[in-house]
């Protein structure tokens, strides 16, 4: 029998037919081909289809019945909603009517209240006036009978009465009511004093509520300010115990008292401002003046340290106190701070400058004393003339400061001295930033900067450079020159880099937004350029002295027979060449150690160029046999190897060309023209080639000049 449950989702019609066929006897495959009965399966399908049609009819009738019920319920709900809307409209109408009635009644009540107040207020005023007249009568008769005027425990009630009588008495003519006015005024001040005493007593007992009550009462009296003063005096009494912890104690006191002020006084900002002002003008001011006057005339360093520390702590204190509302003036705390420190800040930079100057002189003198050196006046016309004569001739005047001091390698430059000076000025810049106002900060910082230029750059670095210049040997030395000036160059670079770092990190932020910025930059630039000129001069003279010593080696050790012999070379190079190359390597290492960056490349290039010129000129002095030419090639090859150590391509190319020229000394006469036309000589003037060929001992005998004739 078919039922609706068979068609519940998910419904698969193919599966449904297969299942029906499987249940029908003779419709499946259980009996094989002989067991299959198509007629029976057909009859089963026809019967089942009939059942499905009946099931469809039943379901259709049920659907129609449900739709009818749905429509009936929808109409019922619609009618119910309409009834509810009508009821809501009626309720809203009633609410509006009730609201209008309430407003009407309220208006009547307010009107009635105004009428009652209009009747009661004059009556209350009259009653109040009657009471005041009775109290006034007692003052007039000088016979006090009212308990409120004679009972000391009702001082607050008496205060209200006396305050009002005092206001009335001021309007009365003096001639008629002089005595009674005097009694009222006397009572007024007596009660005022009694209220103050009661307020103080409540403060001692930490009774905040009583303090508030008496403060409120006193707020109508002229002496209300005395109440605030009394509160401040009582608060400050015994509040500070440790002089070294004054700033922390001030913060703790303000935190503690601020809560009481808010609870007691009606204008806490005013009271808190007066309290802070009192603390600054008394306790803090006394502490600052005592600390600074102790060292002002005896120890400038401690004075500056204390001034910096105290001012910094005061500014920090002001920042912490700014969280409290201290009145309408936003610069209130700043003004208090300036007032305290004004006498010291006005003269600060003069004290700072004098201290740094004295400190710089002391540091410098300590260094030179450790070297047993007495500073000399180097810049004079006679000394400059002597230096020039000594450099251009062999005449020596004993100008070398190092010689006079008995130390030929002392640079008189000290990183320790530089660091000490930079540290002192760095602290000075820090104090300057804190203690100088914005308007004078750039000018004050520039004054400190001027001291640094004077004592570090001029009196130390430039002085050491000048000493080094005086000690440089002449360009024609007779002994191996001491070129320790290159150590001066190295140490100058190191010290000046330290100076530039402080210039960028510390000074520039202080002057960057002012005209002083360009002034400071220009002054540093001038000092740097002046030093660079001096160092360049010294390096040039050192190289001249080195080349002069090489020339002396060649002159004393090189023999004509080295290049005129007919014997094959017995060694790699001549003794003179060995000595020169050895010295050349030594100087190269010194230069690399002393210089860095582009400077070392430039100096090595200049040095290599001068070295090439020396060897070239040296070769021009000899006549070369065929074997001598081979010896010259060996020497030049060794010179070239040494020159290659400079790592300067230009210098290497010069020696490569020189090596090629030396080959002309050994070329067979019949091949000379062809060799001179080779690519290796394409960039050389034929006059240069001719000059080298003229050095051959067979120049005339082999008639080599014809190779260069037009």
XYZ file of C-alpha atoms in Angstrom:
710
model
C 0.000 0.000 0.000
C 1.467 3.413 -1.019
C 1.720 6.118 1.648
C 2.898 9.722 1.819
C 5.937 8.688 3.906
C 7.405 7.025 0.822
C 7.833 10.413 -0.866
C 9.694 12.285 1.834
C 12.813 14.096 0.682
C 15.124 13.162 -0.751
C 12.917 11.192 -3.237
C 14.554 9.270 -6.109
C 11.946 7.919 -8.630
C 14.379 5.454 -10.245
C 15.257 3.944 -6.909
C 11.538 3.834 -5.994
C 10.659 1.816 -9.205
C 13.600 -0.572 -8.671
C 12.571 -1.179 -5.088
C 8.945 -1.847 -6.188
C 10.082 -4.303 -8.890
C 12.375 -6.089 -6.419
C 9.467 -6.610 -3.957
C 7.143 -7.979 -6.695
C 7.345 -11.813 -7.166
C 8.647 -12.528 -10.689
C 9.813 -8.964 -11.136
C 13.378 -9.416 -9.897
C 16.349 -11.553 -10.958
C 16.296 -14.081 -8.105
C 15.018 -16.969 -10.265
C 17.153 -16.066 -13.235
C 15.708 -15.602 -16.710
C 13.078 -18.321 -16.148
C 11.877 -16.737 -12.882
C 11.045 -13.344 -14.479
C 7.268 -12.783 -15.062
C 6.607 -9.560 -16.996
C 2.832 -9.899 -16.805
C 2.881 -10.117 -13.065
C 5.211 -7.089 -12.880
C 2.880 -5.168 -15.229
C -0.171 -5.978 -13.101
C 1.739 -4.864 -10.003
C 2.651 -1.555 -11.631
C -0.989 -0.934 -12.750
C -2.269 -1.671 -9.264
C 0.373 0.531 -7.669
C -0.382 3.386 -10.054
C -4.038 3.165 -9.035
C -2.971 3.341 -5.373
C -0.840 6.397 -6.137
C -3.818 8.129 -7.781
C -5.934 7.457 -4.684
C -3.086 8.768 -2.477
C -2.860 11.902 -4.632
C -6.606 12.505 -4.228
C -6.398 12.183 -0.448
C -3.435 14.539 -0.262
C -5.175 17.080 -2.495
C -8.267 17.071 -0.269
C -6.098 17.545 2.802
C -4.333 20.507 1.162
C -7.649 22.135 0.319
C -8.843 21.659 3.900
C -5.640 23.255 5.286
C -5.943 26.244 2.912
C -9.552 26.775 4.062
C -8.481 26.708 7.738
C -5.648 29.149 6.976
C -7.978 31.659 5.349
C -10.427 31.431 8.261
C -7.669 32.022 10.864
C -6.246 34.938 8.796
C -9.652 36.658 8.809
C -9.944 36.126 12.588
C -6.499 37.610 13.238
C -7.207 40.572 10.940
C -10.381 41.365 12.839
C -8.542 41.088 16.153
C -5.784 43.495 14.996
C -8.443 46.011 13.861
C -10.097 45.822 17.295
C -6.726 46.385 18.999
C -6.012 49.442 16.821
C -9.368 50.936 17.789
C -8.631 50.286 21.469
C -5.150 51.873 21.122
C -6.646 54.970 19.481
C -9.128 55.338 22.345
C -6.331 54.919 24.911
C -4.159 57.518 23.131
C -7.085 59.983 23.126
C -7.582 59.421 26.863
C -3.822 59.905 27.442
C -3.855 63.217 25.599
C -6.824 64.358 27.640
C -5.093 63.300 30.859
C -1.872 65.117 29.878
C -3.811 68.333 29.180
C -5.518 68.057 32.540
C -2.183 67.477 34.332
C -0.677 70.554 32.622
C -3.702 72.596 33.664
C -3.395 71.443 37.268
C 0.367 72.087 37.262
C -0.181 75.617 35.982
C -2.688 76.206 38.760
C -0.251 74.817 41.353
C 2.587 77.040 40.109
C 0.324 80.060 40.149
C -0.855 79.189 43.637
C 2.790 78.725 44.733
C 3.712 82.143 43.335
C 0.791 83.681 45.212
C 1.805 81.920 48.430
C 5.419 82.989 47.957
C 4.319 86.537 47.259
C 2.447 86.509 50.554
C 5.080 84.564 52.535
C 8.235 86.366 51.353
C 7.267 89.784 52.723
C 6.100 88.056 55.887
C 9.470 86.210 56.179
C 11.346 89.412 55.448
C 9.318 91.193 58.052
C 9.994 88.457 60.595
C 13.725 88.556 59.723
C 13.743 92.341 59.994
C 12.012 92.120 63.369
C 14.665 89.717 64.659
C 17.448 91.962 63.390
C 15.784 94.977 65.008
C 15.675 93.127 68.348
C 19.374 92.201 68.007
C 20.159 95.761 66.956
C 18.294 97.006 70.026
C 20.542 94.849 72.225
C 23.606 96.433 70.630
C 22.007 99.835 71.033
C 21.413 99.281 74.737
C 24.667 97.379 75.156
C 22.692 94.699 77.008
C 23.008 91.290 75.331
C 20.263 88.883 76.384
C 19.859 86.681 73.280
C 21.426 83.287 73.754
C 22.846 83.315 70.238
C 24.972 86.354 71.088
C 26.213 85.137 74.465
C 26.530 81.373 73.894
C 30.060 80.631 72.621
C 28.886 77.353 71.067
C 26.556 79.201 68.693
C 29.272 81.291 67.130
C 28.261 80.349 63.560
C 24.643 81.540 64.145
C 25.944 84.701 65.787
C 28.263 85.228 62.820
C 25.331 85.283 60.404
C 23.448 87.844 62.544
C 26.457 90.089 63.150
C 27.382 89.981 59.456
C 23.901 91.267 58.513
C 23.958 93.910 61.270
C 27.395 94.998 60.045
C 26.007 95.549 56.555
C 23.066 97.549 57.986
C 25.333 99.610 60.255
C 27.360 100.779 57.287
C 24.261 102.530 55.923
C 23.505 104.380 59.182
C 24.739 107.966 59.780
C 27.851 108.043 61.908
C 26.908 111.046 64.004
C 23.742 109.459 65.362
C 24.758 105.808 65.614
C 28.471 106.064 66.331
C 28.375 104.007 69.532
C 26.220 101.198 68.224
C 28.225 101.028 65.014
C 31.368 100.698 67.109
C 29.858 97.855 69.144
C 28.736 96.014 65.984
C 32.170 96.393 64.368
C 33.856 95.227 67.566
C 31.586 92.191 67.743
C 32.142 91.592 63.998
C 35.919 91.333 64.390
C 35.636 89.333 67.618
C 33.455 86.719 65.958
C 35.714 86.719 62.907
C 38.716 85.991 65.126
C 36.806 83.322 67.003
C 35.860 81.649 63.712
C 39.501 81.711 62.646
C 40.550 80.105 65.924
C 37.893 77.438 65.543
C 39.050 76.802 61.968
C 42.663 76.373 63.131
C 41.598 74.021 65.886
C 39.593 71.926 63.428
C 42.630 71.819 61.112
C 44.859 70.551 63.920
C 42.292 67.856 64.656
C 41.965 66.968 60.941
C 38.211 67.555 61.169
C 37.487 68.304 57.502
C 33.734 68.822 57.970
C 34.205 71.480 60.687
C 36.877 73.166 58.574
C 34.422 73.314 55.691
C 31.620 74.724 57.911
C 33.818 77.471 59.381
C 35.343 78.257 55.977
C 31.847 78.639 54.471
C 30.850 80.973 57.320
C 34.050 83.008 57.032
C 33.579 83.352 53.269
C 31.096 86.230 54.003
C 33.600 88.048 56.209
C 36.384 90.382 55.230
C 38.853 88.104 57.000
C 38.180 85.145 54.734
C 41.630 85.634 53.260
C 43.092 85.159 56.738
C 41.351 81.792 56.819
C 43.172 80.730 53.655
C 46.460 82.096 55.028
C 45.937 80.239 58.299
C 45.261 77.003 56.415
C 48.448 77.419 54.381
C 50.551 78.250 57.461
C 49.204 75.259 59.341
C 49.805 73.008 56.324
C 53.417 74.147 55.923
C 54.195 73.841 59.613
C 56.479 70.857 60.228
C 55.944 69.649 56.645
C 59.631 69.673 55.645
C 62.199 67.614 57.510
C 64.934 66.599 55.056
C 66.634 69.388 53.130
C 67.962 66.938 50.540
C 64.459 65.608 49.817
C 62.730 68.987 49.577
C 61.300 68.444 46.084
C 59.782 65.072 46.979
C 58.375 66.522 50.185
C 56.748 69.366 48.226
C 55.045 66.857 45.906
C 53.876 64.719 48.811
C 52.523 67.770 50.658
C 50.608 69.018 47.604
C 49.064 65.590 46.993
C 47.973 65.370 50.620
C 46.681 68.940 50.973
C 44.924 69.067 47.590
C 42.282 66.575 48.727
C 41.551 68.661 51.845
C 41.376 71.896 49.833
C 38.776 70.421 47.465
C 36.609 69.311 50.430
C 36.963 72.521 52.467
C 37.065 75.536 50.174
C 34.588 76.724 47.574
C 37.398 77.948 45.254
C 40.094 75.250 45.511
C 42.085 76.562 42.507
C 42.719 79.879 44.238
C 43.752 78.233 47.522
C 46.017 75.701 45.781
C 47.655 78.494 43.803
C 48.370 80.461 46.997
C 49.788 77.355 48.673
C 52.161 76.632 45.778
C 53.138 80.299 45.592
C 53.920 80.310 49.312
C 56.052 77.163 48.991
C 58.024 78.578 46.059
C 58.568 82.002 47.639
C 59.645 80.669 51.034
C 60.845 77.101 51.372
C 62.051 76.521 47.808
C 63.547 79.987 47.380
C 65.434 79.726 50.677
C 66.734 76.277 49.731
C 67.929 77.421 46.287
C 69.619 80.574 47.531
C 71.346 78.729 50.368
C 72.667 76.016 48.059
C 73.935 78.396 45.380
C 75.423 81.108 47.578
C 77.464 78.424 49.308
C 79.612 77.875 46.172
C 78.984 80.980 44.051
C 82.278 82.716 44.814
C 84.384 79.728 45.868
C 83.718 76.838 43.487
C 82.240 77.754 40.069
C 82.018 74.102 39.012
C 79.864 73.087 41.979
C 77.883 76.294 41.618
C 77.018 75.487 37.990
C 76.256 71.859 38.825
C 73.925 72.890 41.659
C 72.277 75.598 39.533
C 71.652 73.115 36.713
C 70.363 70.454 39.102
C 68.132 72.783 41.139
C 66.669 74.505 38.090
C 66.023 71.188 36.399
C 64.326 69.786 39.499
C 62.246 72.948 39.849
C 61.076 72.701 36.231
C 60.269 69.025 36.789
C 58.389 69.977 39.953
C 56.410 72.581 37.992
C 55.425 69.969 35.426
C 54.126 67.674 38.164
C 52.242 70.503 39.888
C 50.653 71.639 36.622
C 48.137 68.792 36.957
C 46.422 70.879 39.628
C 44.384 73.840 38.493
C 46.257 76.794 39.968
C 44.300 79.655 38.445
C 43.727 81.196 35.051
C 47.370 82.146 34.382
C 48.966 79.352 32.352
C 52.470 80.741 33.060
C 51.920 80.887 36.827
C 54.482 78.194 37.720
C 56.944 79.427 35.101
C 56.825 82.933 36.585
C 57.432 81.584 40.089
C 60.444 79.613 38.835
C 61.899 82.612 36.975
C 61.454 84.779 40.072
C 63.487 82.375 42.201
C 66.323 81.871 39.711
C 66.389 85.319 38.092
C 69.477 86.596 40.025
C 71.404 83.485 38.989
C 70.182 83.101 35.409
C 71.067 86.694 34.493
C 74.756 86.052 35.124
C 74.779 82.350 34.248
C 76.528 82.524 30.878
C 79.316 84.759 32.241
C 80.014 82.259 35.013
C 79.789 79.362 32.527
C 82.188 81.025 30.115
C 84.724 81.894 32.812
C 84.559 78.374 34.266
C 84.976 76.609 30.913
C 87.840 78.918 29.998
C 89.635 78.187 33.272
C 88.912 74.459 32.950
C 90.214 74.356 29.368
C 93.416 76.138 30.372
C 93.891 73.740 33.279
C 93.372 70.641 31.104
C 95.767 71.971 28.465
C 98.424 72.962 30.973
C 98.225 69.569 32.700
C 98.853 67.845 29.347
C 101.837 69.995 28.374
C 103.313 69.655 31.873
C 103.129 65.873 31.507
C 105.222 66.255 28.332
C 107.680 68.686 29.983
C 106.797 71.126 27.240
C 106.465 74.879 27.459
C 104.178 76.368 24.845
C 105.904 78.774 22.496
C 104.771 81.737 20.454
C 105.018 80.226 16.991
C 103.411 82.786 14.712
C 105.947 85.574 14.227
C 107.498 87.061 11.137
C 111.081 86.064 11.991
C 110.128 82.450 12.703
C 108.153 82.208 9.462
C 111.167 83.544 7.578
C 113.451 81.031 9.287
C 111.073 78.203 8.396
C 111.099 79.210 4.721
C 114.930 79.512 4.628
C 115.296 76.144 6.370
C 112.953 74.500 3.876
C 114.650 75.964 0.805
C 118.255 75.560 1.950
C 120.402 73.368 4.173
C 120.603 76.027 6.852
C 118.971 74.884 10.116
C 117.999 77.338 12.870
C 116.953 74.878 15.573
C 113.307 75.657 15.008
C 112.121 72.197 15.816
C 110.197 72.244 19.040
C 110.503 68.503 19.209
C 114.293 68.777 19.069
C 114.357 71.312 21.842
C 112.173 69.078 23.950
C 114.345 66.067 23.266
C 111.567 63.980 21.691
C 111.634 63.644 17.917
C 108.334 61.755 17.636
C 106.058 63.682 19.999
C 102.988 65.005 18.187
C 101.709 67.080 21.131
C 98.220 65.969 20.228
C 96.104 64.133 22.784
C 92.786 62.357 22.289
C 92.413 62.318 26.055
C 92.752 66.097 26.208
C 90.277 66.472 23.339
C 87.775 64.140 25.000
C 88.086 66.013 28.296
C 87.527 69.382 26.605
C 84.610 68.027 24.573
C 83.065 66.470 27.669
C 83.324 69.716 29.621
C 81.777 71.734 26.772
C 79.111 69.060 26.247
C 78.055 69.481 29.869
C 78.234 73.228 29.312
C 75.917 72.954 26.301
C 73.543 70.863 28.414
C 73.468 73.501 31.147
C 73.100 76.219 28.523
C 70.075 74.485 26.986
C 68.342 74.215 30.371
C 69.324 77.541 31.934
C 69.051 79.858 28.903
C 65.794 81.335 27.694
C 64.771 80.663 24.111
C 65.730 84.182 23.045
C 69.360 83.992 24.233
C 70.017 80.251 23.846
C 71.693 80.507 20.386
C 73.943 83.383 21.497
C 74.954 81.604 24.725
C 75.644 78.345 22.895
C 77.798 80.236 20.392
C 79.909 81.665 23.230
C 80.633 78.149 24.505
C 81.365 77.054 20.940
C 83.871 79.904 20.594
C 85.761 78.579 23.641
C 85.889 75.119 22.086
C 87.277 76.540 18.837
C 89.866 78.534 20.737
C 91.185 75.923 23.160
C 90.731 72.709 21.185
C 91.127 73.729 17.563
C 93.424 76.726 17.727
C 95.493 76.317 20.880
C 95.797 72.535 20.720
C 95.317 71.123 17.218
C 96.717 74.045 15.215
C 99.528 74.512 17.733
C 100.521 70.851 17.311
C 100.372 71.211 13.522
C 102.594 74.296 13.680
C 105.105 72.414 15.865
C 105.029 69.535 13.415
C 105.615 71.861 10.472
C 108.657 73.367 12.180
C 110.078 69.905 12.812
C 109.806 68.627 9.226
C 113.320 68.046 7.788
C 114.477 69.989 4.760
C 113.997 68.776 1.195
C 117.684 67.801 1.033
C 118.319 65.816 4.242
C 121.683 64.220 5.054
C 120.144 61.642 7.391
C 116.958 59.628 7.116
C 114.146 62.129 7.806
C 111.756 61.660 10.691
C 108.365 62.230 9.049
C 106.361 61.905 12.249
C 104.279 64.830 10.914
C 102.164 62.127 9.284
C 101.296 60.980 12.819
C 100.208 64.553 13.469
C 97.948 64.303 10.424
C 96.420 61.059 11.650
C 95.763 62.317 15.161
C 94.453 65.635 13.832
C 91.864 63.772 11.756
C 90.835 61.677 14.747
C 90.471 64.648 17.105
C 88.699 66.812 14.532
C 86.193 64.029 13.835
C 85.357 64.009 17.551
C 84.927 67.777 17.403
C 82.642 67.556 14.339
C 80.507 64.885 16.001
C 79.849 67.149 18.982
C 79.232 70.048 16.618
C 76.502 68.077 14.813
C 74.981 66.261 17.779
C 75.090 68.941 20.469
C 75.585 72.448 19.093
C 73.501 72.495 15.892
C 70.177 71.617 17.611
C 70.681 74.667 19.869
C 71.274 77.172 17.042
C 69.501 75.579 14.057
C 66.553 77.978 14.140
C 68.569 81.189 14.507
C 71.000 83.340 12.484
C 73.799 81.945 14.642
C 73.537 78.677 12.704
C 75.272 80.012 9.587
C 77.832 81.830 11.752
C 78.796 78.596 13.563
C 78.978 76.629 10.320
C 81.174 79.272 8.681
C 83.546 79.431 11.649
C 83.974 75.658 11.612
C 84.500 75.745 7.859
C 87.243 78.378 8.186
C 89.014 76.401 10.901
C 88.801 73.224 8.833
C 90.104 74.931 5.702
C 92.962 76.526 7.643
C 93.951 73.137 9.085
C 93.686 71.464 5.688
C 96.059 74.061 4.188
C 98.539 73.493 7.030
C 98.291 69.710 6.748
C 98.625 69.808 2.955
C 101.711 71.988 3.338
C 103.184 69.591 5.888
C 102.463 66.498 3.783
C 104.011 68.190 0.737
C 107.142 69.037 2.710
C 107.283 65.493 4.130
C 107.142 64.029 0.628
C 109.814 66.479 -0.520
C 112.011 65.390 2.377
C 111.409 61.697 1.615
C 112.236 62.182 -2.072
C 115.290 64.202 -1.021
C 116.502 61.286 1.123
C 115.943 58.865 -1.767
C 117.939 61.215 -4.001
C 120.709 61.203 -1.371
C 120.693 57.365 -1.310
C 120.966 57.173 -5.075
C 123.661 59.841 -5.151
C 125.801 58.132 -2.528
C 125.217 54.453 -3.448
C 124.587 54.425 -7.203
C 127.800 54.026 -9.244
C 128.367 54.762 -12.905
C 130.003 51.373 -13.254
C 126.623 49.774 -12.395
C 125.424 50.678 -15.891
C 128.645 50.820 -17.950
C 129.887 47.272 -17.312
C 130.096 44.640 -20.007
C 129.517 41.868 -17.486
C 126.050 40.300 -17.201
C 124.100 41.327 -14.062
C 125.189 39.341 -11.023
C 122.186 40.309 -8.879
C 118.499 41.163 -9.267
C 119.105 44.902 -8.872
C 121.753 47.329 -7.728
C 122.435 48.065 -4.029
C 121.114 51.591 -4.449
C 117.871 50.233 -5.884
C 117.493 47.834 -2.962
C 118.003 50.646 -0.440
C 115.545 52.962 -2.198
C 112.842 50.272 -2.559
C 113.208 49.255 1.060
C 112.783 52.859 2.179
C 109.944 53.351 -0.297
C 107.982 50.437 1.237
C 108.576 51.784 4.720
C 107.233 55.236 3.829
C 104.233 53.725 2.021
C 103.204 51.851 5.176
C 103.573 55.019 7.231
C 101.345 56.951 4.800
C 98.683 54.227 4.772
C 98.660 54.126 8.556
C 98.446 57.896 8.944
C 95.801 58.692 6.307
C 92.457 57.265 5.255
C 89.777 57.531 2.581
C 90.439 59.689 -0.459
C 93.344 61.397 1.308
C 95.553 58.308 1.250
C 94.868 57.743 -2.464
C 95.697 61.356 -3.326
C 98.922 61.383 -1.280
C 100.079 58.010 -2.611
C 99.459 59.199 -6.157
C 101.513 62.341 -5.532
C 104.214 60.298 -3.809
C 104.335 57.758 -6.664
C 104.504 60.523 -9.263
C 107.420 62.183 -7.457
C 109.140 58.827 -7.080
C 108.815 58.212 -10.826
C 110.230 61.639 -11.608
C 113.182 60.958 -9.296
C 114.022 57.638 -10.971
C 113.522 59.127 -14.442
C 115.887 62.011 -13.684
C 118.348 59.634 -12.029
C 118.553 57.476 -15.150
C 119.232 60.551 -17.276
C 122.587 60.984 -15.514
C 124.206 57.766 -16.782
C 125.493 56.226 -19.998
C 124.390 52.615 -20.505
C 126.203 49.775 -22.112
C 124.220 46.817 -23.350
C 124.723 44.907 -20.063
C 124.294 48.155 -18.138
C 120.946 48.609 -19.869
C 119.949 45.157 -18.656
C 120.903 46.228 -15.136
C 118.821 49.397 -15.536
C 115.852 47.292 -16.685
C 116.273 45.114 -13.589
C 116.316 48.217 -11.369
C 113.294 49.767 -13.057
C 111.465 46.473 -12.804
C 112.130 46.438 -9.054
C 111.067 50.084 -8.795
C 107.883 49.188 -10.667
C 107.101 46.318 -8.303
C 107.512 48.679 -5.362
C 105.352 51.315 -7.074
C 102.628 48.725 -7.677
C 102.313 48.431 -3.873
C 100.799 51.914 -3.908
C 97.728 50.508 -5.714
C 97.587 53.624 -7.888
C 96.973 52.706 -11.577
C 98.382 56.005 -12.823
C 101.711 55.467 -11.059
C 101.853 51.866 -12.261
C 101.338 53.074 -15.835
C 104.200 55.572 -15.433
C 106.615 52.811 -14.416
C 105.325 50.543 -17.179
C 106.209 53.305 -19.645
C 109.587 53.807 -17.991
C 110.242 50.077 -18.255
C 109.420 50.226 -21.960
C 111.810 53.167 -22.396
C 114.577 51.225 -20.687
C 114.092 48.466 -23.232
C 115.406 50.949 -25.827
C 118.782 50.723 -24.061
C 119.246 47.077 -25.069
C 117.476 46.848 -28.449
C 119.763 45.915 -31.363
C 120.544 49.010 -33.492
C 119.017 47.517 -36.627
C 115.687 46.900 -34.790
C 115.522 50.267 -33.025
C 113.371 52.069 -35.618
C 110.825 49.231 -35.658
C 110.661 49.075 -31.845
C 110.213 52.848 -31.549
C 107.232 52.586 -33.884
C 105.547 49.980 -31.692
C 102.207 50.438 -29.913
C 103.810 50.706 -26.471
C 105.321 54.062 -27.498
C 102.282 55.438 -29.322
C 101.470 57.891 -26.505
C 105.032 59.085 -25.960
C 106.705 61.987 -27.708
C 109.517 60.897 -30.021
C 111.753 63.455 -28.318
C 111.443 61.412 -25.117
C 112.394 58.250 -26.985
C 115.334 60.065 -28.564
C 116.472 61.299 -25.159
C 116.587 57.742 -23.832
C 118.353 56.380 -26.905
C 121.026 59.086 -26.448
C 121.896 57.428 -23.107
C 123.247 54.383 -24.960
C 127.026 54.138 -25.048
C 126.847 53.129 -28.738
C 124.676 56.089 -29.694
C 127.390 57.700 -31.778
C 129.223 54.605 -32.966
C 126.045 52.931 -34.189
C 124.752 56.222 -35.654
C 121.425 55.831 -33.910
C 120.486 59.489 -34.401
C 119.413 58.716 -37.968
C 116.452 56.750 -36.607
C 114.966 60.016 -35.314
C 115.768 62.264 -38.262
C 112.885 63.492 -40.355
